[in-house]
PDB file of C-alpha atoms in Angstrom:
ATOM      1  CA  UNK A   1       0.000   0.000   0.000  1.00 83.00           C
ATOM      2  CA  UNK A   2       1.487   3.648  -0.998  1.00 89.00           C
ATOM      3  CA  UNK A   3       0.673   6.870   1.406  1.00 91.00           C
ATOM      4  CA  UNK A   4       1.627  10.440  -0.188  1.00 92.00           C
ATOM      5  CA  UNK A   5       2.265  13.375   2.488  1.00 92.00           C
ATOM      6  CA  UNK A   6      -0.159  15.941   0.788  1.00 90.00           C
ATOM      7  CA  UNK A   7      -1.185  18.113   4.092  1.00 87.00           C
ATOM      8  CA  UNK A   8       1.785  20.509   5.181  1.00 87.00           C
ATOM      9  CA  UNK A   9       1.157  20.358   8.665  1.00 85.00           C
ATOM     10  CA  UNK A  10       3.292  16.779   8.368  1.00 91.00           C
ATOM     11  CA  UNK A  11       6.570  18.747   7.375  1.00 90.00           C
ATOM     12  CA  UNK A  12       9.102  17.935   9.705  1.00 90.00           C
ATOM     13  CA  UNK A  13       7.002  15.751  11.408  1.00 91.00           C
ATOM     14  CA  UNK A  14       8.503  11.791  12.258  1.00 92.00           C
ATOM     15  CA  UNK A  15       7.521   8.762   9.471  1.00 94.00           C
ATOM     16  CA  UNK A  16       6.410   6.983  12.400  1.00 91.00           C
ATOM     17  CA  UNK A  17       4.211   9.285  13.524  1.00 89.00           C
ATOM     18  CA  UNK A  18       2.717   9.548  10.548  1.00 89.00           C
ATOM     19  CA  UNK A  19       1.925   6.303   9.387  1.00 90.00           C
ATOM     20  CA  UNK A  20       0.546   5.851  13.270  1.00 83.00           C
ATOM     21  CA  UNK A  21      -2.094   8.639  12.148  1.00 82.00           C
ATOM     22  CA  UNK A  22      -2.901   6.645   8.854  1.00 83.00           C
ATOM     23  CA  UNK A  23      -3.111   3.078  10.276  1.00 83.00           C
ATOM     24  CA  UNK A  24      -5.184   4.301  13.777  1.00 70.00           C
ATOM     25  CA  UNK A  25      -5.040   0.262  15.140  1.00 68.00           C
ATOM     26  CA  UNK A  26      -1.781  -0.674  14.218  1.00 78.00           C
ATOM     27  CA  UNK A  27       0.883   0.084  17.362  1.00 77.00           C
ATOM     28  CA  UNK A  28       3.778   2.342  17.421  1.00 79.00           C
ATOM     29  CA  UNK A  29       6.325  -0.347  17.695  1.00 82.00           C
ATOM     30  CA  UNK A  30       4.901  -2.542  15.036  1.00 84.00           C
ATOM     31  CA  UNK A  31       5.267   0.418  12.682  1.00 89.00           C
ATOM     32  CA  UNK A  32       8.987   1.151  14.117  1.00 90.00           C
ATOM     33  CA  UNK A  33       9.722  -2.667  13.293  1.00 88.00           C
ATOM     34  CA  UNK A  34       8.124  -2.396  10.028  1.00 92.00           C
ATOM     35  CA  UNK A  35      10.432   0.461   9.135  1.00 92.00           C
ATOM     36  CA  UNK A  36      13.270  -1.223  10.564  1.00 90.00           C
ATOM     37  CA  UNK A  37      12.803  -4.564   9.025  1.00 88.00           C
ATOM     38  CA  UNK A  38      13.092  -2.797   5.551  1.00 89.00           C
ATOM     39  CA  UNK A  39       9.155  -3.148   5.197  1.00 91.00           C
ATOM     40  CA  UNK A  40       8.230   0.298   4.981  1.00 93.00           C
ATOM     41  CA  UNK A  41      10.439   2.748   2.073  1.00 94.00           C
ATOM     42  CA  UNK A  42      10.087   6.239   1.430  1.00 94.00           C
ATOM     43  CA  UNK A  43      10.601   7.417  -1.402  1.00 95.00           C
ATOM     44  CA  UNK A  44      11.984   3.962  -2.484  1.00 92.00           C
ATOM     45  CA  UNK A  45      14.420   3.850   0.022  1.00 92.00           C
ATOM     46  CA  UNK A  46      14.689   2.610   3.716  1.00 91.00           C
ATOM     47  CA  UNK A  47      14.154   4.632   6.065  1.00 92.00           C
ATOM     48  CA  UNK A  48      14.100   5.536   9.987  1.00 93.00           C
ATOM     49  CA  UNK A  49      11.175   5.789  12.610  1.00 92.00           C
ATOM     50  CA  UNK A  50      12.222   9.508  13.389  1.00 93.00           C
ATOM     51  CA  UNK A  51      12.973  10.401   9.865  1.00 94.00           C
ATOM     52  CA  UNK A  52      11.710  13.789   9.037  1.00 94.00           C
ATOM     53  CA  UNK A  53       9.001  14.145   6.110  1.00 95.00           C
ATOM     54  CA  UNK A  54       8.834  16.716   3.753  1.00 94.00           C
ATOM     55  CA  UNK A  55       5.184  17.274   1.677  1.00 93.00           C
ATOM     56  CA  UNK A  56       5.494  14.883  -1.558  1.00 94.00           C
ATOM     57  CA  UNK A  57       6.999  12.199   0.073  1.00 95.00           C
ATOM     58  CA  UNK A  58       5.869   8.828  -0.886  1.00 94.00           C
ATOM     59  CA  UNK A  59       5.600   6.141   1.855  1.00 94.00           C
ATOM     60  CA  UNK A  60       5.530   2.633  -0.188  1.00 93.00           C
ATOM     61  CA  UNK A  61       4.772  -0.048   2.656  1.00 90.00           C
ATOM     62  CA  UNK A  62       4.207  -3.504   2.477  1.00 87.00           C
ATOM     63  CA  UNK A  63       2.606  -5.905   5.504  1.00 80.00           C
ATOM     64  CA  UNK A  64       4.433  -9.225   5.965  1.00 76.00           C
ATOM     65  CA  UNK A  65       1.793 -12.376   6.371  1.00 68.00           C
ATOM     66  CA  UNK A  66       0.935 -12.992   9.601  1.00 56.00           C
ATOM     67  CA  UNK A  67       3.111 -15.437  11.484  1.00 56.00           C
ATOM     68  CA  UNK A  68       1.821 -18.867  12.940  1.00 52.00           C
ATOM     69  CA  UNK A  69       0.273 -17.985  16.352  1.00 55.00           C
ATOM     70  CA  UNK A  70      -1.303 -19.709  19.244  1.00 70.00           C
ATOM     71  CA  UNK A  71      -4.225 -17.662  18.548  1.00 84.00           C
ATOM     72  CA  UNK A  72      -7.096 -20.529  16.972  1.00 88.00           C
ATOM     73  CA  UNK A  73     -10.258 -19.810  15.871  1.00 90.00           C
ATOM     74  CA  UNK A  74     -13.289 -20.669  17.924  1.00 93.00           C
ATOM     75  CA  UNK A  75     -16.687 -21.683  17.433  1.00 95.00           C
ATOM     76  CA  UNK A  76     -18.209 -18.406  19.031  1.00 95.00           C
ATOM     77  CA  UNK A  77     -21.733 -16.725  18.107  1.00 96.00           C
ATOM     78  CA  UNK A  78     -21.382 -13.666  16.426  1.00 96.00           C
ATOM     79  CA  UNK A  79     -24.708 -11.378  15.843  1.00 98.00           C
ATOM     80  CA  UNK A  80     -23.821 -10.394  12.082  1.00 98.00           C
ATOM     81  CA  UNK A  81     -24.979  -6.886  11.141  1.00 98.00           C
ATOM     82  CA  UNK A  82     -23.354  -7.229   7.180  1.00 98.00           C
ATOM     83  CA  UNK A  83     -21.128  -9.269   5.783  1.00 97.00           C
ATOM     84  CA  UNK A  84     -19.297  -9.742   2.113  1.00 96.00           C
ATOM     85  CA  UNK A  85     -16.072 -10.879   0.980  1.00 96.00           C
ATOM     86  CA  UNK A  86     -14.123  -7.018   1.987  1.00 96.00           C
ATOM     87  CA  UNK A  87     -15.046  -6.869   5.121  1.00 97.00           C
ATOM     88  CA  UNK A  88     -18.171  -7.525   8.142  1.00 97.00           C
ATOM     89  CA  UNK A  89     -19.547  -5.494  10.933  1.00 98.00           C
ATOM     90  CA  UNK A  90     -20.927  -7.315  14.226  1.00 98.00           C
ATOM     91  CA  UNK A  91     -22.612  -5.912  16.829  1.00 98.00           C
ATOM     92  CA  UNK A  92     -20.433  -6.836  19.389  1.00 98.00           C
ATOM     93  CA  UNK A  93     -22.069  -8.619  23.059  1.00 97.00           C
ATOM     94  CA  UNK A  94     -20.921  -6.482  26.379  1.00 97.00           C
ATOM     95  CA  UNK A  95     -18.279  -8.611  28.279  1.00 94.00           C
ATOM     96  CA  UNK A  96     -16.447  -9.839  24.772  1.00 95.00           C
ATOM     97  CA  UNK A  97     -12.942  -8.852  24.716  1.00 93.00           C
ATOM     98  CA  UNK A  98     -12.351  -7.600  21.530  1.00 93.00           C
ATOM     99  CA  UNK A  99      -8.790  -9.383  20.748  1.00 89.00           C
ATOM    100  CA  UNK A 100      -6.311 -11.807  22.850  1.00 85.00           C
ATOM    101  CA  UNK A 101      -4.085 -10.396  25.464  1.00 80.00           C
ATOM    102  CA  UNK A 102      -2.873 -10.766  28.632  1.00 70.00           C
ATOM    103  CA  UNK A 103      -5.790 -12.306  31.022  1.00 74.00           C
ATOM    104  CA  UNK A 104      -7.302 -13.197  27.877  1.00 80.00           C
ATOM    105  CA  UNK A 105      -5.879 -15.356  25.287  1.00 82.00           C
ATOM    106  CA  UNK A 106      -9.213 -16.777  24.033  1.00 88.00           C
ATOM    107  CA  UNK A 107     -12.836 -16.607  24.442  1.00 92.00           C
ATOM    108  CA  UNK A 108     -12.465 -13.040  22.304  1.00 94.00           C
ATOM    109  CA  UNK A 109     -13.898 -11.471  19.119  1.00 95.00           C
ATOM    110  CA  UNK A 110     -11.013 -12.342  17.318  1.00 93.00           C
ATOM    111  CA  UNK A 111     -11.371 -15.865  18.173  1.00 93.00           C
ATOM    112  CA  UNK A 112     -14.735 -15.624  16.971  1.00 94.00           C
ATOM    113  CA  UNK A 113     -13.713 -13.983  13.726  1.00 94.00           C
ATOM    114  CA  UNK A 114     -11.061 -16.563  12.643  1.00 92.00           C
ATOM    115  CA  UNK A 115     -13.902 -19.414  12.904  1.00 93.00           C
ATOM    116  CA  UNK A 116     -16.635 -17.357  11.476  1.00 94.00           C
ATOM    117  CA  UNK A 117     -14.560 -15.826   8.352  1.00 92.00           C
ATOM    118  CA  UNK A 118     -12.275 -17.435   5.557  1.00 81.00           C
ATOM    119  CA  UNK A 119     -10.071 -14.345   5.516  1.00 86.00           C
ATOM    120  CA  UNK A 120      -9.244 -11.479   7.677  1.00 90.00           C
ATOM    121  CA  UNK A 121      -6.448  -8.405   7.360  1.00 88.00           C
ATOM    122  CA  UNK A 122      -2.853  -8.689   8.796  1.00 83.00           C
ATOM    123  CA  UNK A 123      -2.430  -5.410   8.960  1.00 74.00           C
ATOM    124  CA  UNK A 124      -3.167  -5.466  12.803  1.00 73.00           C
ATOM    125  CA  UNK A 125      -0.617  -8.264  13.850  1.00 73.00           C
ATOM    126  CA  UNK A 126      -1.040 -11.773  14.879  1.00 69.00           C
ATOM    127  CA  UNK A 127      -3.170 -11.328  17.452  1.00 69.00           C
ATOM    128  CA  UNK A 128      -5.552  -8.354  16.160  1.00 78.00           C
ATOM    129  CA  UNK A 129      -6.153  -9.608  12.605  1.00 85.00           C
ATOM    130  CA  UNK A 130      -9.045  -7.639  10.530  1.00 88.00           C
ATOM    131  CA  UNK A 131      -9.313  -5.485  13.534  1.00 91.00           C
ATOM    132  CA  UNK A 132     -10.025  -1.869  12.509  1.00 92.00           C
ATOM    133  CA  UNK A 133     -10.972  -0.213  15.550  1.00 92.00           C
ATOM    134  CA  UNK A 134     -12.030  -1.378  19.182  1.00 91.00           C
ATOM    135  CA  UNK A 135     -14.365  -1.485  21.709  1.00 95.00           C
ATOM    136  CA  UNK A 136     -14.196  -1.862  25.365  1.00 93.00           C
ATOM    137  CA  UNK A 137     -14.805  -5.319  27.130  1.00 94.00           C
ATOM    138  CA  UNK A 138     -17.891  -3.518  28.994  1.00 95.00           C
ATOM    139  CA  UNK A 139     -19.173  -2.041  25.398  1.00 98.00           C
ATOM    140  CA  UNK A 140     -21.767  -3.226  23.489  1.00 98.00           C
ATOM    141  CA  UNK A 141     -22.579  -2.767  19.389  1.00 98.00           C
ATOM    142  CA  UNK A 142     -21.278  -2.043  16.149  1.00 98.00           C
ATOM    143  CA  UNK A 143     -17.918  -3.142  15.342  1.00 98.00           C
ATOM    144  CA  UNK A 144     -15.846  -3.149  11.620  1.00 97.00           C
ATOM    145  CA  UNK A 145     -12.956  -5.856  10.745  1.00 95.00           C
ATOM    146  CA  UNK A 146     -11.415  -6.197   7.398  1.00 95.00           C
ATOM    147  CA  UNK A 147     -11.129  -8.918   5.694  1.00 94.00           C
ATOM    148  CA  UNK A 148      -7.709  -8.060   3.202  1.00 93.00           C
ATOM    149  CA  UNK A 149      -5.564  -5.109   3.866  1.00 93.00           C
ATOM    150  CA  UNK A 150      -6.579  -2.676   1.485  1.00 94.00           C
ATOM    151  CA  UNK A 151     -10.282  -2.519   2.993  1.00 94.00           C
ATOM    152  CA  UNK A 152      -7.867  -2.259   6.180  1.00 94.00           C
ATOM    153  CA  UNK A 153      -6.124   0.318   5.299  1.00 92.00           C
ATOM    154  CA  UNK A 154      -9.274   2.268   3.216  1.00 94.00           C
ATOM    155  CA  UNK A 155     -11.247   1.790   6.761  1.00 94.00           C
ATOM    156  CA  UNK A 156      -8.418   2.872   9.220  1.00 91.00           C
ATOM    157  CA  UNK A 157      -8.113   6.002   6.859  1.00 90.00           C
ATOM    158  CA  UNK A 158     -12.245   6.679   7.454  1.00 92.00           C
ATOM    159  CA  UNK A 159     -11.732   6.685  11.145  1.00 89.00           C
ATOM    160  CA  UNK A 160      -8.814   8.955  11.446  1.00 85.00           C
ATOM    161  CA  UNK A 161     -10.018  11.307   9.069  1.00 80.00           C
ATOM    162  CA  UNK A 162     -13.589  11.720  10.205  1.00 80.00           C
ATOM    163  CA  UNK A 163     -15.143  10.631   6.998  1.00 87.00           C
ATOM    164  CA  UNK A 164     -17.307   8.404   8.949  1.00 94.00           C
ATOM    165  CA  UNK A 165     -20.390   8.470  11.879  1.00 96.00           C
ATOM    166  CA  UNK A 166     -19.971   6.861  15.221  1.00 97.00           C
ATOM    167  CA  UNK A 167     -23.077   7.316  17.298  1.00 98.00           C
ATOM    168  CA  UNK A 168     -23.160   6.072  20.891  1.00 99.00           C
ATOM    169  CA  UNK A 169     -26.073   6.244  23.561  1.00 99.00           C
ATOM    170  CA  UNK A 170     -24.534   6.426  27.250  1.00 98.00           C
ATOM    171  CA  UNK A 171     -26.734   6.371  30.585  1.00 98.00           C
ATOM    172  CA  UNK A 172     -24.829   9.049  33.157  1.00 98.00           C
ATOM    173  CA  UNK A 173     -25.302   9.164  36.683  1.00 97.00           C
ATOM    174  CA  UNK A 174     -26.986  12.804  37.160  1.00 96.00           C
ATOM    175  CA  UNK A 175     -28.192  15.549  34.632  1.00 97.00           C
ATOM    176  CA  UNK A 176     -26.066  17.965  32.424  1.00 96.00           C
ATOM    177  CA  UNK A 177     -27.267  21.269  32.848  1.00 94.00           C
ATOM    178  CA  UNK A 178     -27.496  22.013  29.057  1.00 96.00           C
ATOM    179  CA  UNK A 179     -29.308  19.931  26.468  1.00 97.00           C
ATOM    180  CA  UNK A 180     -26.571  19.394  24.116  1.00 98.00           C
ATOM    181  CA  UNK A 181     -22.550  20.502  23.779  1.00 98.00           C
ATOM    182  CA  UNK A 182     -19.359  19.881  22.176  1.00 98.00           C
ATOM    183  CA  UNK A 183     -16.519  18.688  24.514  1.00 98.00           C
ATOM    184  CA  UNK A 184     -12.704  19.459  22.973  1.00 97.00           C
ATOM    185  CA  UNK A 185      -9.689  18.861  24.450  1.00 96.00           C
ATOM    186  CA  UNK A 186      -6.582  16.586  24.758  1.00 95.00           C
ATOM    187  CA  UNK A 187      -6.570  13.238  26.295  1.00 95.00           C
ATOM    188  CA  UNK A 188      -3.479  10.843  27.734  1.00 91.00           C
ATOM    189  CA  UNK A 189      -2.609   8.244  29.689  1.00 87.00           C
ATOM    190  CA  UNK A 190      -3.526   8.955  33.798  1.00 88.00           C
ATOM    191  CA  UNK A 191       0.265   9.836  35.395  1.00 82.00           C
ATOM    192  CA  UNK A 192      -0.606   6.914  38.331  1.00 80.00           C
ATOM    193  CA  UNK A 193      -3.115   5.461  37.248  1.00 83.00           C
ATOM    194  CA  UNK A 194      -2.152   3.300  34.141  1.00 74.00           C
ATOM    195  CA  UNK A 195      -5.959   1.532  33.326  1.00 82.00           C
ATOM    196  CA  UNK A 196      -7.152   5.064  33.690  1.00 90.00           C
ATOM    197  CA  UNK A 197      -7.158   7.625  30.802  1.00 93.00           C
ATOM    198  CA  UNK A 198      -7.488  11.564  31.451  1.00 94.00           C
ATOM    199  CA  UNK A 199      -7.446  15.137  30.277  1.00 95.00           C
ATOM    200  CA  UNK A 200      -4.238  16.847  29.705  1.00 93.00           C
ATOM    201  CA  UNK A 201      -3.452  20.015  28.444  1.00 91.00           C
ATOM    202  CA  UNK A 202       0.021  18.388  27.263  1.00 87.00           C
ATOM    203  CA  UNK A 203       0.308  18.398  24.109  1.00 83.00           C
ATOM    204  CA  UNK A 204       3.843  15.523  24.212  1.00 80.00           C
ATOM    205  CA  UNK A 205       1.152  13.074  25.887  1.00 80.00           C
ATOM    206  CA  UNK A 206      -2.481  13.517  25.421  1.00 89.00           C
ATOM    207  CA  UNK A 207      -4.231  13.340  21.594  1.00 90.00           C
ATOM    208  CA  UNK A 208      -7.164  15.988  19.951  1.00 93.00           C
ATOM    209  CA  UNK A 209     -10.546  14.111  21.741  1.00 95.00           C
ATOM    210  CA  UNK A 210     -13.766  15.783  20.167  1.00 96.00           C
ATOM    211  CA  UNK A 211     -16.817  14.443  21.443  1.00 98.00           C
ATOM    212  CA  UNK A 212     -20.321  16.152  20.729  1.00 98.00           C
ATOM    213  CA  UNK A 213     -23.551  15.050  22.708  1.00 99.00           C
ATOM    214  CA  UNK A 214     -27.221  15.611  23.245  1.00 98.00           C
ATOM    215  CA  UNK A 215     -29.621  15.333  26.055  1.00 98.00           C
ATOM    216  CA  UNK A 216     -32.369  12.531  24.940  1.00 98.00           C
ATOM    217  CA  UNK A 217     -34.182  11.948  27.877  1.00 98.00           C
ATOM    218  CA  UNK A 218     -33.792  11.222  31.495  1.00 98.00           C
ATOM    219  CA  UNK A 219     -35.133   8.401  34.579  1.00 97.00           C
ATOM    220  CA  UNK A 220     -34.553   8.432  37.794  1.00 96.00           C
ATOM    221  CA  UNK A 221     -32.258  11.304  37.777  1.00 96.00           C
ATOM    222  CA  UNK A 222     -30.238   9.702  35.515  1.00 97.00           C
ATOM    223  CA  UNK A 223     -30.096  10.690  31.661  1.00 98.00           C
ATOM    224  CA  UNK A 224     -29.538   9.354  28.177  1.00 98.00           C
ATOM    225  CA  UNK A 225     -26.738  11.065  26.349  1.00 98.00           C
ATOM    226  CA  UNK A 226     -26.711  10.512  22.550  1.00 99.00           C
ATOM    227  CA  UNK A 227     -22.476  11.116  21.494  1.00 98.00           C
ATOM    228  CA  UNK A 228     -21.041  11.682  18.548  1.00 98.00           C
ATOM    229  CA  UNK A 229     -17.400  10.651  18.275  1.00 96.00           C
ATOM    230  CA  UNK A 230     -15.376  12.831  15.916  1.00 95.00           C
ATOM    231  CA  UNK A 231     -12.464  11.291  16.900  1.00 93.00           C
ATOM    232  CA  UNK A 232     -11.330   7.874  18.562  1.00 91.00           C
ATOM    233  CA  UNK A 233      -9.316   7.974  21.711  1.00 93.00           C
ATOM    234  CA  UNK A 234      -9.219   5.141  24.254  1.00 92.00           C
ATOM    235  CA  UNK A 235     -12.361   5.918  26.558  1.00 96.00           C
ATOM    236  CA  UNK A 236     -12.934   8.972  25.299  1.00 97.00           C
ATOM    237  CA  UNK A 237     -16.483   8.966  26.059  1.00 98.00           C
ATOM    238  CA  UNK A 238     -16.004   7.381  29.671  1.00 98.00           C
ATOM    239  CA  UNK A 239     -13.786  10.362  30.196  1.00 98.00           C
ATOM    240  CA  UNK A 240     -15.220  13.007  28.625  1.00 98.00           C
ATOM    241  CA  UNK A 241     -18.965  12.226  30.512  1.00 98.00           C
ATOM    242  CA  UNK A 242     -16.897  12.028  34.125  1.00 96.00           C
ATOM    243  CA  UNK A 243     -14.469  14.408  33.599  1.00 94.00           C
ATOM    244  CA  UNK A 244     -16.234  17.438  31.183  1.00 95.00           C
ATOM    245  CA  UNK A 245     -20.396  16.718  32.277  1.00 95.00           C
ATOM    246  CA  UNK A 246     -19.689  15.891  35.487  1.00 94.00           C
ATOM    247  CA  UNK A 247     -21.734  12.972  35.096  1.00 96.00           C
ATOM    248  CA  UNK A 248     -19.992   9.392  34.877  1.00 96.00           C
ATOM    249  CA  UNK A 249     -21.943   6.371  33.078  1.00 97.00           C
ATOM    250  CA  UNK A 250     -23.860   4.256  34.991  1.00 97.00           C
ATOM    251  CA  UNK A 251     -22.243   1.250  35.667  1.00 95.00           C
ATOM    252  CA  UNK A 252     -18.184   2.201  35.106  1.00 95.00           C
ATOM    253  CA  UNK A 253     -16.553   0.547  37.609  1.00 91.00           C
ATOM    254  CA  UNK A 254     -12.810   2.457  36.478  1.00 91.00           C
ATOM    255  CA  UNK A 255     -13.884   6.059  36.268  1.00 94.00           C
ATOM    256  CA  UNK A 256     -17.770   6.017  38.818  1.00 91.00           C
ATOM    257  CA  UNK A 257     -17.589   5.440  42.442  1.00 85.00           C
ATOM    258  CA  UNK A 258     -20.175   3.086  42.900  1.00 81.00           C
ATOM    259  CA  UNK A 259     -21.459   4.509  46.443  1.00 79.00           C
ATOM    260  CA  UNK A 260     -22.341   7.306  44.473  1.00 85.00           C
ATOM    261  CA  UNK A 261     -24.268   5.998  41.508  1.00 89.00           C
ATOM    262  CA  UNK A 262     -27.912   6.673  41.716  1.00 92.00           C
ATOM    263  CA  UNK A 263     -28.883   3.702  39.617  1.00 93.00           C
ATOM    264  CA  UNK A 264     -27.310   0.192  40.201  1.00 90.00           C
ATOM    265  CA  UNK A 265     -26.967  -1.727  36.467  1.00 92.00           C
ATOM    266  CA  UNK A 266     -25.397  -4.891  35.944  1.00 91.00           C
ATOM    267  CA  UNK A 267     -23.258  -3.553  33.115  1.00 95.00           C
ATOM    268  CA  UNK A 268     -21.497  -0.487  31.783  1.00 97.00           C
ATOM    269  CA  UNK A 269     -24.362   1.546  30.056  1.00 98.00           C
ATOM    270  CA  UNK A 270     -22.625   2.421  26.759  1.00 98.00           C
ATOM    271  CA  UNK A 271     -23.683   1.371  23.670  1.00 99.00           C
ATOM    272  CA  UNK A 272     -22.238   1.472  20.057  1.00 98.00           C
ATOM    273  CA  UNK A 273     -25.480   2.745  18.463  1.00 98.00           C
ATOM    274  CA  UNK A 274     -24.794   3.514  14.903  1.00 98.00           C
ATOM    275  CA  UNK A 275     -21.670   3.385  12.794  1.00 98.00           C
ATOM    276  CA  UNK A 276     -22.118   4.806   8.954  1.00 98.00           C
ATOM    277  CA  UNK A 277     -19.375   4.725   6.491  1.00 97.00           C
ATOM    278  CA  UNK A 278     -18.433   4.726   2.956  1.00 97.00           C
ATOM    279  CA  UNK A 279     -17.849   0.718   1.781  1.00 97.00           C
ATOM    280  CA  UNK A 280     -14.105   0.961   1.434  1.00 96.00           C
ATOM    281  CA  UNK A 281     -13.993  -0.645  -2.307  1.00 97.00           C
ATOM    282  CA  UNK A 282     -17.286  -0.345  -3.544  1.00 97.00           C
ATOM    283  CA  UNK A 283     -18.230   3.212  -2.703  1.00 97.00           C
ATOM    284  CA  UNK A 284     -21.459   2.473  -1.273  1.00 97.00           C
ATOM    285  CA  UNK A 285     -23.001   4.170   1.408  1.00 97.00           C
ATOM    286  CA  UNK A 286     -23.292   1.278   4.759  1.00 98.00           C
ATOM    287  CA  UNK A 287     -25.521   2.414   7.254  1.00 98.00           C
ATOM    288  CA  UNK A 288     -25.671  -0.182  10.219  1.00 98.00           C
ATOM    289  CA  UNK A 289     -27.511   0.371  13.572  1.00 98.00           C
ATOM    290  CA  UNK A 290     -26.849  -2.465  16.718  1.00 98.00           C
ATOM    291  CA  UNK A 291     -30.157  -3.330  18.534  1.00 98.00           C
ATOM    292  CA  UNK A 292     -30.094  -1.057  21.734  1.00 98.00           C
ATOM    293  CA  UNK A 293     -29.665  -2.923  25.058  1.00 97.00           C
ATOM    294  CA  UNK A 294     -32.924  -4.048  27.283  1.00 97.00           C
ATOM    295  CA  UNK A 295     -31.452  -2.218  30.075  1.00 97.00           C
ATOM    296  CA  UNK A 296     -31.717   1.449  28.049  1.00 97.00           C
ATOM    297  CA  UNK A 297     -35.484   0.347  28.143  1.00 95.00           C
ATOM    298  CA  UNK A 298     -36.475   2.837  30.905  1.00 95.00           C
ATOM    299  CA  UNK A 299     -34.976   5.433  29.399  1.00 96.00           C
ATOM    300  CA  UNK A 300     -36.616   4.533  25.698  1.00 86.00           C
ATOM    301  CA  UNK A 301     -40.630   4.704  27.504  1.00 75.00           C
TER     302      UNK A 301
END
């Protein structure tokens, strides 16, 4: 797959860092490896992680197969929104891990993916192949994986660059003042808390988090908050409802205290409502919605 550096705000900036903003699931140190390993050329040469880029620069990279793993495909029901031979979308069950790590090396959507599908991407590694973008454990609905690398890498460009909708219904714990609001800043990694993730105004650690929501309707002095991803940082919306409303999501047990919740739910109320997006080869325009949760029912009356 080729990448040209078109925008001039990349001038300057590290190859690594660019490619990481291309391919949005694919790690740092894969990509350093990659350009190590000779995989990754620019301008038809090899290259360093922390070489500088200039605009016109062509990046011409190519994905190795992935190597023989432990990780085997398993005989797991998947609720199958769409399906063809470029990629599917699943609405995903709350509790399913979305890939194998540590504490969970099967049992996992992945697992379910290998059995279910003929092909998947590689673009994500050995243990995350065809996956595109993630979900938390707790985190219910609609989900993408490719199924070759080119619908990959089409679908990991749609998610960094906004082309797409991600629409998510969360159930806080209290009432936002105002019915609706954009929330904008920078979020990083918590400084002690490592599972946590937080605002910063530090630019070296925390990423752009845009998140814009509306008031839908509200039980027990609890409300339904419709959100709007614009972009995709690791519980952005679990952060962004504690930290900028005020108002956590019923149900978190990493970012609520539970003494304080004024609803007691057996599961984190988040829910991957909607995803919309352009079909990465065949230009169509994919509209999916994932069933919404029985316990959103009270708030749905």
């Amino acid at each position: 797959m080729e990448f040209t550096v078109n925008d001039p705000q990349w001038t300057k900036q590290r190859l690594d860092h660019f490619l990481q903003s291309q391919l949005t699931d694919m790690s740092r140190t894969r990509l350093q490896g990659l350009i190590k390993d000779g995989n990754i050329l620019l301008n038809g040469k090899p290259a360093k992680p922390n070489t500088a880029l200039k605009q016109g620069d062509t990046i011409l990279m190519e994905i190795p197969e992935p190597e023989p793993t432990e990780v085997v495909a398993q005989d797991i029901p998947l609720d199958v929104l769409f399906e063809d031979e470029h990629l599917i979308v699943v609405n995903k069950a709350e509790g399913m891990v979305v890939h194998p790590a540590a504490g969970n090396p099967d049992g996992t959507l992945v697992n379910a993916l290998l059995f279910h599908c003929k092909n998947l991407s590689g673009i994500g590694g050995e243990l995350r192949p065809g996956i595109v973008h993630r979900l938390d454990k707790e985190t219910s609905g609609c989900l993408v994986a490719a199924k070759h690398d080119l619908a990959h890498t089409r679908l990991s460009e749609a998610f960094s660059g906004r082309s797409l909708t991600k629409l998510y219904l969360a159930a806080v714990n209290g009432v936002p003042k105002e019915a609706k609001g954009r929330i904008e800043n920078r979020i990083g990694r918590h400084p002690v808390d490592r599972k946590r993730m937080a605002v910063t105004d530090r630019a070296d650690i925390g990423k752009e988090a845009v998140t814009e929501w509306e008031k839908l309707s509200v039980h027990q002095g609890c409300a339904l908050i419709l959100c709007r991803l614009l972009t995709g940082r690791t519980h952005q919306i679990r952060v962004h409802m504690r930290e900028s409303l005020g108002t956590a999501i019923l149900g978190d047990t990493i970012y609520a205290q539970p003494q304080r919740q004024l609803l007691k739910l057996p599961r984190l109320m988040l829910h991957a409502w909607k995803l919309e997006f352009t079909h990465p080869i065949t230009k169509q325009d994919l509209k999916f919605e994932a069933p919404v949760p029985k316990e959103f029912g009270p708030w749905r009356q």
